[in-house]
């Protein structure tokens, strides 16, 4: 009896601790939860990418029927009328030690000092390049989330918007395909907040919707950087 009486307070203390712990951690294992984690790291700052992600419209993915690259206009159109194709504009923006074929338009060579998808240094040589210009929001993904309802002018604008374009490692870009945040993220983790914020910015700017899984994935990444601002094009 003495042994039972002395053990009772310890048993009660353990039970109380488990109850408290269960209250604190009860939501962490909830499958598919879209709520941000508790505490400062989960609070969306005003004007942040996290707040913008939370406001994106959620719908199901539409069929890919009818999609073709030509539906987004000619590749690398000069939409800003600076007499340089969009591809060269992005190369000039993202590469270092840029050299030109002639004048200051066609980029002949340069260095991607830190590829945002792998964190590595990649050399660009025109005609033998290991650098691609990636559509951060893939055009086929945009097609299935609202762009098929647009006119050709708006689709061309999306395809050539610097906000939606990054110079990246070519092999990694091709493995990404048309993945959204729910299915693909850069292996180089320091780039993930900026990458997801850029996807949110594009989808907000063009009123593209997201799937439920995509929105949850966006919020999971951005809850780790709640003050990350939306990039501007």
PDB file of C-alpha atoms in Angstrom:
ATOM      1  CA  UNK A   1       0.000   0.000   0.000  1.00  0.00           C
ATOM      2  CA  UNK A   2       2.824   2.399   0.837  1.00  0.00           C
ATOM      3  CA  UNK A   3       4.354   1.749  -2.551  1.00  0.00           C
ATOM      4  CA  UNK A   4       1.051   2.497  -4.331  1.00  0.00           C
ATOM      5  CA  UNK A   5       0.482   5.736  -2.406  1.00  0.00           C
ATOM      6  CA  UNK A   6       4.005   6.997  -3.194  1.00  0.00           C
ATOM      7  CA  UNK A   7       3.643   6.159  -6.925  1.00  0.00           C
ATOM      8  CA  UNK A   8       0.275   7.880  -7.366  1.00  0.00           C
ATOM      9  CA  UNK A   9       1.572  11.492  -7.530  1.00  0.00           C
ATOM     10  CA  UNK A  10       4.145  10.509 -10.159  1.00  0.00           C
ATOM     11  CA  UNK A  11       1.491   8.789 -12.266  1.00  0.00           C
ATOM     12  CA  UNK A  12      -0.734  11.863 -12.063  1.00  0.00           C
ATOM     13  CA  UNK A  13       2.181  14.128 -13.013  1.00  0.00           C
ATOM     14  CA  UNK A  14       2.984  12.031 -16.092  1.00  0.00           C
ATOM     15  CA  UNK A  15      -0.677  12.008 -17.137  1.00  0.00           C
ATOM     16  CA  UNK A  16      -0.871  15.770 -16.788  1.00  0.00           C
ATOM     17  CA  UNK A  17       2.300  16.262 -18.849  1.00  0.00           C
ATOM     18  CA  UNK A  18       0.969  14.029 -21.601  1.00  0.00           C
ATOM     19  CA  UNK A  19      -2.299  15.943 -21.678  1.00  0.00           C
ATOM     20  CA  UNK A  20      -0.524  19.274 -22.030  1.00  0.00           C
ATOM     21  CA  UNK A  21       1.834  17.910 -24.678  1.00  0.00           C
ATOM     22  CA  UNK A  22      -1.120  16.537 -26.627  1.00  0.00           C
ATOM     23  CA  UNK A  23      -2.769  19.963 -26.689  1.00  0.00           C
ATOM     24  CA  UNK A  24       0.382  21.646 -27.956  1.00  0.00           C
ATOM     25  CA  UNK A  25       1.175  19.170 -30.682  1.00  0.00           C
ATOM     26  CA  UNK A  26      -2.251  17.920 -31.646  1.00  0.00           C
ATOM     27  CA  UNK A  27      -2.422  19.674 -35.028  1.00  0.00           C
ATOM     28  CA  UNK A  28       1.093  18.858 -36.197  1.00  0.00           C
ATOM     29  CA  UNK A  29       0.225  15.482 -37.561  1.00  0.00           C
ATOM     30  CA  UNK A  30      -3.041  16.491 -39.230  1.00  0.00           C
ATOM     31  CA  UNK A  31      -2.918  15.324 -42.819  1.00  0.00           C
ATOM     32  CA  UNK A  32      -3.594  17.993 -45.421  1.00  0.00           C
ATOM     33  CA  UNK A  33      -3.883  20.826 -42.922  1.00  0.00           C
ATOM     34  CA  UNK A  34      -3.456  24.224 -44.584  1.00  0.00           C
ATOM     35  CA  UNK A  35      -3.006  26.167 -41.364  1.00  0.00           C
ATOM     36  CA  UNK A  36       0.387  27.754 -40.740  1.00  0.00           C
ATOM     37  CA  UNK A  37       2.362  26.584 -37.697  1.00  0.00           C
ATOM     38  CA  UNK A  38       1.848  28.413 -34.417  1.00  0.00           C
ATOM     39  CA  UNK A  39       4.361  30.992 -33.258  1.00  0.00           C
ATOM     40  CA  UNK A  40       6.223  33.807 -35.058  1.00  0.00           C
ATOM     41  CA  UNK A  41       7.502  31.556 -37.844  1.00  0.00           C
ATOM     42  CA  UNK A  42       3.927  30.777 -38.892  1.00  0.00           C
ATOM     43  CA  UNK A  43       2.479  34.305 -38.853  1.00  0.00           C
ATOM     44  CA  UNK A  44       2.090  35.996 -42.207  1.00  0.00           C
ATOM     45  CA  UNK A  45       3.519  39.507 -42.235  1.00  0.00           C
ATOM     46  CA  UNK A  46       1.374  42.181 -43.879  1.00  0.00           C
ATOM     47  CA  UNK A  47       2.167  42.307 -47.580  1.00  0.00           C
ATOM     48  CA  UNK A  48       4.158  39.082 -47.438  1.00  0.00           C
ATOM     49  CA  UNK A  49       4.197  36.213 -49.918  1.00  0.00           C
ATOM     50  CA  UNK A  50       2.651  34.010 -47.231  1.00  0.00           C
ATOM     51  CA  UNK A  51      -0.327  36.359 -46.867  1.00  0.00           C
ATOM     52  CA  UNK A  52      -0.699  36.496 -50.656  1.00  0.00           C
ATOM     53  CA  UNK A  53      -0.572  32.697 -50.912  1.00  0.00           C
ATOM     54  CA  UNK A  54      -3.336  32.418 -48.351  1.00  0.00           C
ATOM     55  CA  UNK A  55      -5.541  34.643 -50.522  1.00  0.00           C
ATOM     56  CA  UNK A  56      -5.113  32.671 -53.772  1.00  0.00           C
ATOM     57  CA  UNK A  57      -8.253  31.081 -55.200  1.00  0.00           C
ATOM     58  CA  UNK A  58      -8.419  27.293 -54.888  1.00  0.00           C
ATOM     59  CA  UNK A  59      -9.934  25.164 -57.657  1.00  0.00           C
ATOM     60  CA  UNK A  60      -9.290  21.809 -59.239  1.00  0.00           C
ATOM     61  CA  UNK A  61      -6.840  21.430 -62.111  1.00  0.00           C
ATOM     62  CA  UNK A  62      -8.601  21.752 -65.483  1.00  0.00           C
ATOM     63  CA  UNK A  63      -7.828  19.337 -68.335  1.00  0.00           C
ATOM     64  CA  UNK A  64      -4.730  20.030 -70.420  1.00  0.00           C
ATOM     65  CA  UNK A  65      -6.805  19.665 -73.579  1.00  0.00           C
ATOM     66  CA  UNK A  66      -5.871  22.205 -76.227  1.00  0.00           C
ATOM     67  CA  UNK A  67      -2.556  23.228 -74.692  1.00  0.00           C
ATOM     68  CA  UNK A  68       0.319  24.045 -77.043  1.00  0.00           C
ATOM     69  CA  UNK A  69       3.297  26.363 -76.622  1.00  0.00           C
ATOM     70  CA  UNK A  70       2.088  28.442 -79.567  1.00  0.00           C
ATOM     71  CA  UNK A  71      -1.002  29.411 -77.570  1.00  0.00           C
ATOM     72  CA  UNK A  72       1.346  31.697 -75.595  1.00  0.00           C
ATOM     73  CA  UNK A  73       2.676  33.508 -78.644  1.00  0.00           C
ATOM     74  CA  UNK A  74       6.031  33.339 -80.386  1.00  0.00           C
ATOM     75  CA  UNK A  75       8.867  32.235 -78.132  1.00  0.00           C
ATOM     76  CA  UNK A  76      10.748  35.124 -76.532  1.00  0.00           C
ATOM     77  CA  UNK A  77       8.794  37.963 -78.100  1.00  0.00           C
ATOM     78  CA  UNK A  78      10.070  41.507 -77.593  1.00  0.00           C
ATOM     79  CA  UNK A  79       7.085  42.492 -75.461  1.00  0.00           C
ATOM     80  CA  UNK A  80       8.851  45.446 -73.816  1.00  0.00           C
ATOM     81  CA  UNK A  81       9.839  46.876 -77.241  1.00  0.00           C
ATOM     82  CA  UNK A  82      13.509  47.349 -76.358  1.00  0.00           C
ATOM     83  CA  UNK A  83      14.544  45.575 -79.591  1.00  0.00           C
ATOM     84  CA  UNK A  84      15.936  42.563 -77.686  1.00  0.00           C
ATOM     85  CA  UNK A  85      14.193  39.193 -77.297  1.00  0.00           C
ATOM     86  CA  UNK A  86      12.983  38.408 -73.792  1.00  0.00           C
ATOM     87  CA  UNK A  87      15.465  35.525 -73.513  1.00  0.00           C
ATOM     88  CA  UNK A  88      18.426  37.889 -73.897  1.00  0.00           C
ATOM     89  CA  UNK A  89      16.885  40.352 -71.457  1.00  0.00           C
ATOM     90  CA  UNK A  90      16.733  37.634 -68.800  1.00  0.00           C
ATOM     91  CA  UNK A  91      20.254  36.411 -69.540  1.00  0.00           C
ATOM     92  CA  UNK A  92      21.569  39.979 -69.126  1.00  0.00           C
ATOM     93  CA  UNK A  93      19.714  40.272 -65.830  1.00  0.00           C
ATOM     94  CA  UNK A  94      20.750  36.938 -64.318  1.00  0.00           C
ATOM     95  CA  UNK A  95      24.261  36.276 -65.651  1.00  0.00           C
ATOM     96  CA  UNK A  96      27.565  37.816 -64.659  1.00  0.00           C
ATOM     97  CA  UNK A  97      30.550  38.643 -66.905  1.00  0.00           C
ATOM     98  CA  UNK A  98      28.207  38.932 -69.871  1.00  0.00           C
ATOM     99  CA  UNK A  99      29.709  39.108 -73.360  1.00  0.00           C
ATOM    100  CA  UNK A 100      27.716  39.996 -76.461  1.00  0.00           C
ATOM    101  CA  UNK A 101      27.790  38.782 -80.054  1.00  0.00           C
ATOM    102  CA  UNK A 102      27.365  42.356 -81.229  1.00  0.00           C
ATOM    103  CA  UNK A 103      26.062  45.510 -79.657  1.00  0.00           C
ATOM    104  CA  UNK A 104      24.483  44.997 -76.251  1.00  0.00           C
ATOM    105  CA  UNK A 105      21.565  42.717 -77.093  1.00  0.00           C
ATOM    106  CA  UNK A 106      22.442  39.132 -78.082  1.00  0.00           C
ATOM    107  CA  UNK A 107      24.226  37.450 -75.180  1.00  0.00           C
ATOM    108  CA  UNK A 108      27.120  35.293 -76.384  1.00  0.00           C
ATOM    109  CA  UNK A 109      28.485  34.097 -73.034  1.00  0.00           C
ATOM    110  CA  UNK A 110      28.313  34.622 -69.304  1.00  0.00           C
ATOM    111  CA  UNK A 111      28.219  32.908 -65.938  1.00  0.00           C
ATOM    112  CA  UNK A 112      25.260  31.927 -63.793  1.00  0.00           C
ATOM    113  CA  UNK A 113      27.121  32.444 -60.536  1.00  0.00           C
ATOM    114  CA  UNK A 114      24.616  30.589 -58.396  1.00  0.00           C
ATOM    115  CA  UNK A 115      21.930  28.566 -60.089  1.00  0.00           C
ATOM    116  CA  UNK A 116      18.752  29.032 -58.005  1.00  0.00           C
ATOM    117  CA  UNK A 117      17.785  25.383 -58.450  1.00  0.00           C
ATOM    118  CA  UNK A 118      21.085  23.661 -57.613  1.00  0.00           C
ATOM    119  CA  UNK A 119      23.262  26.328 -55.995  1.00  0.00           C
ATOM    120  CA  UNK A 120      26.039  25.571 -58.485  1.00  0.00           C
ATOM    121  CA  UNK A 121      27.913  27.790 -60.954  1.00  0.00           C
ATOM    122  CA  UNK A 122      26.874  27.242 -64.579  1.00  0.00           C
ATOM    123  CA  UNK A 123      28.597  28.599 -67.686  1.00  0.00           C
ATOM    124  CA  UNK A 124      26.552  29.981 -70.559  1.00  0.00           C
ATOM    125  CA  UNK A 125      27.910  29.797 -74.107  1.00  0.00           C
ATOM    126  CA  UNK A 126      25.433  30.500 -76.857  1.00  0.00           C
ATOM    127  CA  UNK A 127      24.785  27.397 -78.936  1.00  0.00           C
ATOM    128  CA  UNK A 128      26.369  25.115 -76.322  1.00  0.00           C
ATOM    129  CA  UNK A 129      24.527  26.283 -73.253  1.00  0.00           C
ATOM    130  CA  UNK A 130      23.795  24.522 -70.023  1.00  0.00           C
ATOM    131  CA  UNK A 131      21.511  27.403 -69.046  1.00  0.00           C
ATOM    132  CA  UNK A 132      17.769  27.503 -69.742  1.00  0.00           C
ATOM    133  CA  UNK A 133      15.245  30.260 -69.159  1.00  0.00           C
ATOM    134  CA  UNK A 134      12.594  28.668 -66.981  1.00  0.00           C
ATOM    135  CA  UNK A 135       8.964  29.698 -66.682  1.00  0.00           C
ATOM    136  CA  UNK A 136       8.629  29.593 -62.888  1.00  0.00           C
ATOM    137  CA  UNK A 137       4.905  29.005 -63.344  1.00  0.00           C
ATOM    138  CA  UNK A 138       4.998  26.535 -66.214  1.00  0.00           C
ATOM    139  CA  UNK A 139       2.859  27.531 -69.180  1.00  0.00           C
ATOM    140  CA  UNK A 140       1.008  24.219 -69.210  1.00  0.00           C
ATOM    141  CA  UNK A 141       0.318  24.614 -65.477  1.00  0.00           C
ATOM    142  CA  UNK A 142      -1.035  28.112 -66.139  1.00  0.00           C
ATOM    143  CA  UNK A 143      -3.164  26.718 -68.981  1.00  0.00           C
ATOM    144  CA  UNK A 144      -4.844  24.289 -66.577  1.00  0.00           C
ATOM    145  CA  UNK A 145      -5.423  26.989 -63.953  1.00  0.00           C
ATOM    146  CA  UNK A 146      -7.056  29.776 -65.879  1.00  0.00           C
ATOM    147  CA  UNK A 147      -4.920  30.744 -68.885  1.00  0.00           C
ATOM    148  CA  UNK A 148      -6.931  28.695 -71.375  1.00  0.00           C
ATOM    149  CA  UNK A 149      -9.719  31.230 -70.848  1.00  0.00           C
ATOM    150  CA  UNK A 150      -7.526  34.214 -71.794  1.00  0.00           C
ATOM    151  CA  UNK A 151      -6.877  35.877 -75.131  1.00  0.00           C
ATOM    152  CA  UNK A 152      -3.546  35.440 -76.899  1.00  0.00           C
ATOM    153  CA  UNK A 153      -2.264  38.855 -75.789  1.00  0.00           C
ATOM    154  CA  UNK A 154      -2.495  38.037 -72.097  1.00  0.00           C
ATOM    155  CA  UNK A 155      -0.952  34.600 -72.570  1.00  0.00           C
ATOM    156  CA  UNK A 156       1.962  36.164 -74.479  1.00  0.00           C
ATOM    157  CA  UNK A 157       2.449  38.638 -71.634  1.00  0.00           C
ATOM    158  CA  UNK A 158       2.695  35.807 -69.094  1.00  0.00           C
ATOM    159  CA  UNK A 159       5.158  33.852 -71.239  1.00  0.00           C
ATOM    160  CA  UNK A 160       7.483  36.861 -71.502  1.00  0.00           C
ATOM    161  CA  UNK A 161       7.042  38.457 -68.082  1.00  0.00           C
ATOM    162  CA  UNK A 162      10.447  38.777 -66.332  1.00  0.00           C
ATOM    163  CA  UNK A 163       8.646  38.083 -63.060  1.00  0.00           C
ATOM    164  CA  UNK A 164       7.962  34.563 -64.319  1.00  0.00           C
ATOM    165  CA  UNK A 165      11.407  33.915 -65.816  1.00  0.00           C
ATOM    166  CA  UNK A 166      14.702  32.718 -64.328  1.00  0.00           C
ATOM    167  CA  UNK A 167      17.996  31.635 -65.855  1.00  0.00           C
ATOM    168  CA  UNK A 168      18.637  28.154 -64.426  1.00  0.00           C
ATOM    169  CA  UNK A 169      20.576  24.925 -64.914  1.00  0.00           C
ATOM    170  CA  UNK A 170      19.128  23.314 -68.041  1.00  0.00           C
ATOM    171  CA  UNK A 171      19.046  19.689 -66.905  1.00  0.00           C
ATOM    172  CA  UNK A 172      17.297  20.586 -63.651  1.00  0.00           C
ATOM    173  CA  UNK A 173      14.783  22.737 -65.489  1.00  0.00           C
ATOM    174  CA  UNK A 174      13.896  19.871 -67.802  1.00  0.00           C
ATOM    175  CA  UNK A 175      13.411  17.497 -64.900  1.00  0.00           C
ATOM    176  CA  UNK A 176      11.002  20.002 -63.326  1.00  0.00           C
ATOM    177  CA  UNK A 177       8.671  19.797 -66.315  1.00  0.00           C
ATOM    178  CA  UNK A 178       5.368  21.515 -65.580  1.00  0.00           C
ATOM    179  CA  UNK A 179       5.441  20.816 -61.831  1.00  0.00           C
ATOM    180  CA  UNK A 180       3.840  23.218 -59.368  1.00  0.00           C
ATOM    181  CA  UNK A 181       4.891  23.779 -55.749  1.00  0.00           C
ATOM    182  CA  UNK A 182       3.090  20.618 -54.635  1.00  0.00           C
ATOM    183  CA  UNK A 183       5.115  18.400 -56.965  1.00  0.00           C
ATOM    184  CA  UNK A 184       8.478  20.148 -57.423  1.00  0.00           C
ATOM    185  CA  UNK A 185      10.804  22.397 -55.403  1.00  0.00           C
ATOM    186  CA  UNK A 186      14.446  23.366 -55.999  1.00  0.00           C
ATOM    187  CA  UNK A 187      16.923  20.946 -54.455  1.00  0.00           C
ATOM    188  CA  UNK A 188      18.887  24.016 -53.326  1.00  0.00           C
ATOM    189  CA  UNK A 189      16.917  24.825 -50.183  1.00  0.00           C
ATOM    190  CA  UNK A 190      18.095  28.450 -49.694  1.00  0.00           C
ATOM    191  CA  UNK A 191      16.234  29.324 -52.920  1.00  0.00           C
ATOM    192  CA  UNK A 192      12.904  27.813 -51.964  1.00  0.00           C
ATOM    193  CA  UNK A 193      11.365  30.842 -50.249  1.00  0.00           C
ATOM    194  CA  UNK A 194      12.179  33.130 -53.164  1.00  0.00           C
ATOM    195  CA  UNK A 195      11.081  30.509 -55.708  1.00  0.00           C
ATOM    196  CA  UNK A 196       7.695  29.918 -54.076  1.00  0.00           C
ATOM    197  CA  UNK A 197       7.193  33.652 -53.469  1.00  0.00           C
ATOM    198  CA  UNK A 198       7.767  34.198 -57.195  1.00  0.00           C
ATOM    199  CA  UNK A 199       5.159  31.579 -58.082  1.00  0.00           C
ATOM    200  CA  UNK A 200       2.689  33.229 -55.712  1.00  0.00           C
ATOM    201  CA  UNK A 201       3.427  36.652 -57.230  1.00  0.00           C
ATOM    202  CA  UNK A 202       2.807  35.375 -60.762  1.00  0.00           C
ATOM    203  CA  UNK A 203      -0.424  33.624 -59.829  1.00  0.00           C
ATOM    204  CA  UNK A 204      -1.644  36.699 -57.962  1.00  0.00           C
ATOM    205  CA  UNK A 205      -0.710  39.082 -60.798  1.00  0.00           C
ATOM    206  CA  UNK A 206      -2.491  37.016 -63.451  1.00  0.00           C
ATOM    207  CA  UNK A 207      -5.360  35.764 -61.259  1.00  0.00           C
ATOM    208  CA  UNK A 208      -4.411  32.122 -61.793  1.00  0.00           C
ATOM    209  CA  UNK A 209      -5.861  29.687 -59.322  1.00  0.00           C
ATOM    210  CA  UNK A 210      -4.087  26.949 -57.352  1.00  0.00           C
ATOM    211  CA  UNK A 211      -5.075  23.467 -56.266  1.00  0.00           C
ATOM    212  CA  UNK A 212      -5.588  22.707 -52.587  1.00  0.00           C
ATOM    213  CA  UNK A 213      -2.390  20.647 -52.442  1.00  0.00           C
ATOM    214  CA  UNK A 214      -0.456  23.428 -54.163  1.00  0.00           C
ATOM    215  CA  UNK A 215      -1.680  26.089 -51.745  1.00  0.00           C
ATOM    216  CA  UNK A 216      -0.829  23.911 -48.753  1.00  0.00           C
ATOM    217  CA  UNK A 217       2.680  23.349 -50.145  1.00  0.00           C
ATOM    218  CA  UNK A 218       3.164  27.081 -50.733  1.00  0.00           C
ATOM    219  CA  UNK A 219       2.153  27.877 -47.170  1.00  0.00           C
ATOM    220  CA  UNK A 220       4.384  25.160 -45.723  1.00  0.00           C
ATOM    221  CA  UNK A 221       7.437  26.649 -47.429  1.00  0.00           C
ATOM    222  CA  UNK A 222       6.567  30.286 -46.764  1.00  0.00           C
ATOM    223  CA  UNK A 223       5.676  29.723 -43.107  1.00  0.00           C
ATOM    224  CA  UNK A 224       9.414  29.249 -42.604  1.00  0.00           C
ATOM    225  CA  UNK A 225      10.054  32.744 -44.031  1.00  0.00           C
ATOM    226  CA  UNK A 226       6.882  34.686 -43.134  1.00  0.00           C
ATOM    227  CA  UNK A 227       8.369  38.097 -43.951  1.00  0.00           C
ATOM    228  CA  UNK A 228       9.374  37.102 -47.510  1.00  0.00           C
ATOM    229  CA  UNK A 229       8.049  39.808 -49.824  1.00  0.00           C
ATOM    230  CA  UNK A 230       6.425  39.253 -53.181  1.00  0.00           C
ATOM    231  CA  UNK A 231       9.002  39.867 -55.919  1.00  0.00           C
ATOM    232  CA  UNK A 232       8.117  42.397 -58.586  1.00  0.00           C
ATOM    233  CA  UNK A 233       8.675  42.134 -62.314  1.00  0.00           C
TER     234      UNK A 233
END
